[in-house]
Short mmCIF file of C-alpha atoms in Angstrom, two decimals:
data_model
loop_
_atom_site.label_atom_id
_atom_site.label_comp_id
_atom_site.label_asym_id
_atom_site.label_seq_id
_atom_site.Cartn_x
_atom_site.Cartn_y
_atom_site.Cartn_z
CA MET H 164 -27.28 44.43 -11.47
CA PRO H 165 -24.86 44.25 -14.30
CA ASP H 166 -21.86 46.53 -13.98
CA ASP H 167 -18.30 46.41 -14.95
CA SER H 168 -17.53 43.76 -12.37
CA ARG H 169 -20.59 41.47 -13.09
CA PRO H 170 -20.48 39.32 -16.23
CA ASP H 171 -23.07 39.42 -19.01
CA TYR H 172 -25.15 36.28 -17.93
CA TYR H 173 -26.71 35.91 -21.34
CA ASP H 174 -23.31 35.75 -22.93
CA LEU H 175 -22.07 33.26 -20.44
CA LEU H 176 -25.04 31.04 -21.15
CA GLN H 177 -24.75 31.73 -24.83
CA ILE H 178 -28.52 32.62 -25.12
CA SER H 179 -30.53 35.43 -26.24
CA PRO H 180 -32.11 37.76 -23.70
CA SER H 181 -35.47 36.67 -25.01
CA ALA H 182 -34.66 33.03 -24.63
CA GLU H 183 -37.64 30.90 -23.23
CA PRO H 184 -37.10 29.19 -19.75
CA GLU H 185 -37.02 25.63 -21.49
CA THR H 186 -34.08 27.01 -23.64
CA VAL H 187 -32.21 28.40 -20.71
CA HIS H 188 -32.55 25.10 -18.80
CA ARG H 189 -31.49 22.96 -21.85
CA VAL H 190 -28.53 25.32 -22.63
CA TYR H 191 -27.39 25.40 -19.01
CA ARG H 192 -27.39 21.51 -18.70
CA LEU H 193 -25.51 21.21 -21.84
CA LEU H 194 -22.77 23.71 -20.83
CA ALA H 195 -22.71 22.49 -17.15
CA GLN H 196 -22.01 18.88 -18.33
CA ARG H 197 -19.29 20.22 -20.58
CA PHE H 198 -17.64 22.41 -17.87
CA HIS H 199 -18.32 20.20 -14.85
CA PRO H 200 -15.03 19.86 -12.82
CA ASP H 201 -15.48 15.95 -12.93
CA ASN H 202 -15.39 16.21 -16.79
CA GLN H 203 -11.56 15.30 -17.48
CA ASP H 204 -11.77 16.44 -20.99
CA SER H 205 -13.23 19.95 -20.81
CA GLY H 206 -13.90 20.52 -17.11
CA ASN H 207 -13.28 24.03 -15.73
CA GLU H 208 -14.34 24.85 -12.19
CA ARG H 209 -14.27 28.58 -12.60
CA ARG H 210 -16.39 28.57 -15.71
CA PHE H 211 -18.83 25.87 -14.15
CA ARG H 212 -19.34 28.36 -11.12
CA GLU H 213 -20.02 31.28 -13.36
CA LEU H 214 -22.51 29.28 -15.47
CA THR H 215 -24.22 28.03 -12.30
CA GLU H 216 -24.59 31.70 -10.94
CA ALA H 217 -25.86 32.90 -14.26
CA TYR H 218 -28.41 30.12 -14.48
CA HIS H 219 -29.66 30.83 -10.92
CA VAL H 220 -30.37 34.35 -11.86
CA ILE H 221 -31.74 33.90 -15.32
CA SER H 222 -33.94 30.86 -14.29
CA ASP H 223 -35.62 32.71 -11.44
CA PRO H 224 -38.33 34.94 -12.97
CA GLU H 225 -37.93 37.70 -10.20
CA LYS H 226 -34.25 37.76 -10.31
CA ARG H 227 -34.34 37.77 -14.11
CA ALA H 228 -36.58 40.70 -14.31
CA GLU H 229 -34.23 42.80 -11.98
CA TYR H 230 -31.28 41.59 -13.93
CA ASP H 231 -32.93 42.64 -17.26
CA VAL H 232 -33.71 46.09 -16.09
CA ALA H 233 -30.07 46.70 -15.30
CA TYR H 234 -28.85 44.67 -18.32
CA THR H 235 -30.97 46.95 -20.57
CA GLN H 236 -29.60 50.11 -19.01
CA GLN H 237 -26.06 48.84 -19.37
CA GLN H 238 -26.67 48.16 -23.12
CA GLN H 239 -28.19 51.48 -23.72
CA GLN H 240 -25.26 53.18 -21.98
CA ARG H 241 -22.82 51.19 -24.04
CA TRP H 242 -24.59 52.12 -27.35
CA LYS H 243 -24.89 55.82 -26.29
CA LEU H 244 -21.01 55.89 -25.83
CA VAL H 245 -20.55 54.31 -29.23
CA ALA H 246 -22.90 56.84 -30.87
CA THR H 247 -21.00 59.67 -29.13
CA ALA H 248 -17.70 58.30 -30.56
CA ALA H 249 -19.25 58.28 -34.00
CA ASP H 250 -19.90 62.09 -33.77
CA GLU H 251 -16.12 62.74 -32.97
CA ASP H 252 -14.21 64.82 -35.67
CA ASN H 253 -10.91 63.34 -34.62
CA ASP H 254 -10.30 59.75 -35.55
CA PHE H 255 -8.12 59.16 -32.52
CA ASN H 256 -10.68 60.35 -30.06
CA ALA H 257 -13.32 58.28 -31.80
CA GLU H 258 -11.13 55.15 -31.64
CA GLN H 259 -10.19 55.79 -28.06
CA GLN H 260 -13.94 56.18 -27.13
CA LEU H 261 -14.93 53.05 -29.03
CA ARG H 262 -12.12 51.08 -27.22
CA LEU H 263 -13.37 52.15 -23.80
CA THR H 264 -16.93 50.96 -24.58
CA THR H 265 -15.80 47.32 -25.48
#
């Protein structure tokens, strides 16, 4: 599911991966209200669409389970690359590897 082209839905919704469904719903409603295109002060159509997509995945138990598997693999891969960079003798190579992982 998550890859380089897909955003981190937990980050978009500003929640923990272990957030309860009630929390997901409450936070989504708050953010959706803030970024809804009809809100003249802080409306943002692109951000609202991203939030809605994230909510539809995270609020559905089956879709969330699928997403979580890929999300966990992505996080493990990211930390693996960081750990590899820490083993580098050359500071330039370590910095370059670290920058590629973020």
